[in-house]
Amino acid sequence: QVQLVESGGGLVQAGGSLTLACAASGTIFSINAMQWYRQVPGKQRELVAAITTGGVTNYADSVKGRFTISRDSAKNTVSLQMNGLKPEDTAVYLCAADVRTSFRTGWYQYWGQGTQVTVSS
């Protein structure tokens, strides 16, 4: 199957920076869009940023101008550069990817386990 593994989370002071990385592996025929979400207990999962195969990006209003998503399609990786972090950015960050495992299958969204980002004030 397909596995997505995130790395790069941690504890940072407000105003600081972190870079998250996510690598997809397994039976991958093709990857379409890749995304970063975040989850806070008791709240709905939020789409933070997304990037298409052509490099078109979109961001949640709350992170525009602070976060940058990028990908390396040859390596099946996606990154999220986070600058100017705020306490309200504290969450578990999960990467996701729309994957086909063969030319016969449709697109399916796979998820990583998540990495904790904590921003102290």
PDB file of C-alpha atoms in Angstrom, residues 10-17 38-41 43 46 62-63 66-67 82-93 116-121:
ATOM      1  CA  GLY A  10       8.406  20.183  17.716  1.00  0.00           C
ATOM      2  CA  LEU A  11       8.237  22.987  20.233  1.00  0.00           C
ATOM      3  CA  VAL A  12       9.018  26.529  19.148  1.00  0.00           C
ATOM      4  CA  GLN A  13       8.523  30.001  20.582  1.00  0.00           C
ATOM      5  CA  ALA A  14       6.079  32.428  19.054  1.00  0.00           C
ATOM      6  CA  GLY A  15       7.637  34.153  16.066  1.00  0.00           C
ATOM      7  CA  GLY A  16       9.862  31.190  15.326  1.00  0.00           C
ATOM      8  CA  SER A  17      10.021  28.859  12.359  1.00  0.00           C
ATOM      9  CA  ARG A  38      -3.944  20.375  11.040  1.00  0.00           C
ATOM     10  CA  GLN A  39      -6.043  19.014  13.843  1.00  0.00           C
ATOM     11  CA  VAL A  40      -6.763  20.488  17.248  1.00  0.00           C
ATOM     12  CA  PRO A  41      -8.672  18.339  19.768  1.00  0.00           C
ATOM     13  CA  LYS A  43     -12.112  21.145  16.467  1.00  0.00           C
ATOM     14  CA  GLU A  46      -8.445  22.227   8.824  1.00  0.00           C
ATOM     15  CA  SER A  62      -4.923  32.167   8.644  1.00  0.00           C
ATOM     16  CA  VAL A  63      -1.506  31.127   7.289  1.00  0.00           C
ATOM     17  CA  ARG A  66       3.583  32.941   6.761  1.00  0.00           C
ATOM     18  CA  PHE A  67       3.542  29.348   5.466  1.00  0.00           C
ATOM     19  CA  MET A  82       6.231  27.756   8.663  1.00  0.00           C
ATOM     20  CA  ASN A  83       7.428  31.221   9.655  1.00  0.00           C
ATOM     21  CA  GLY A  84       6.070  33.711  12.152  1.00  0.00           C
ATOM     22  CA  LEU A  85       4.470  30.938  14.177  1.00  0.00           C
ATOM     23  CA  LYS A  86       1.710  31.850  16.603  1.00  0.00           C
ATOM     24  CA  PRO A  87       0.319  29.958  19.602  1.00  0.00           C
ATOM     25  CA  GLU A  88      -2.874  29.382  17.620  1.00  0.00           C
ATOM     26  CA  ASP A  89      -0.830  27.356  15.102  1.00  0.00           C
ATOM     27  CA  THR A  90      -0.405  24.674  17.763  1.00  0.00           C
ATOM     28  CA  ALA A  91      -1.857  21.440  16.381  1.00  0.00           C
ATOM     29  CA  VAL A  92      -1.086  18.022  15.001  1.00  0.00           C
ATOM     30  CA  TYR A  93      -0.085  18.524  11.380  1.00  0.00           C
ATOM     31  CA  GLN A 116       2.881  17.687  16.747  1.00  0.00           C
ATOM     32  CA  VAL A 117       3.669  21.374  16.461  1.00  0.00           C
ATOM     33  CA  THR A 118       3.536  23.383  19.678  1.00  0.00           C
ATOM     34  CA  VAL A 119       4.054  27.144  19.722  1.00  0.00           C
ATOM     35  CA  SER A 120       4.648  28.721  23.101  1.00  0.00           C
ATOM     36  CA  SER A 121       3.792  32.331  23.855  1.00  0.00           C
TER      37      SER A 121
END
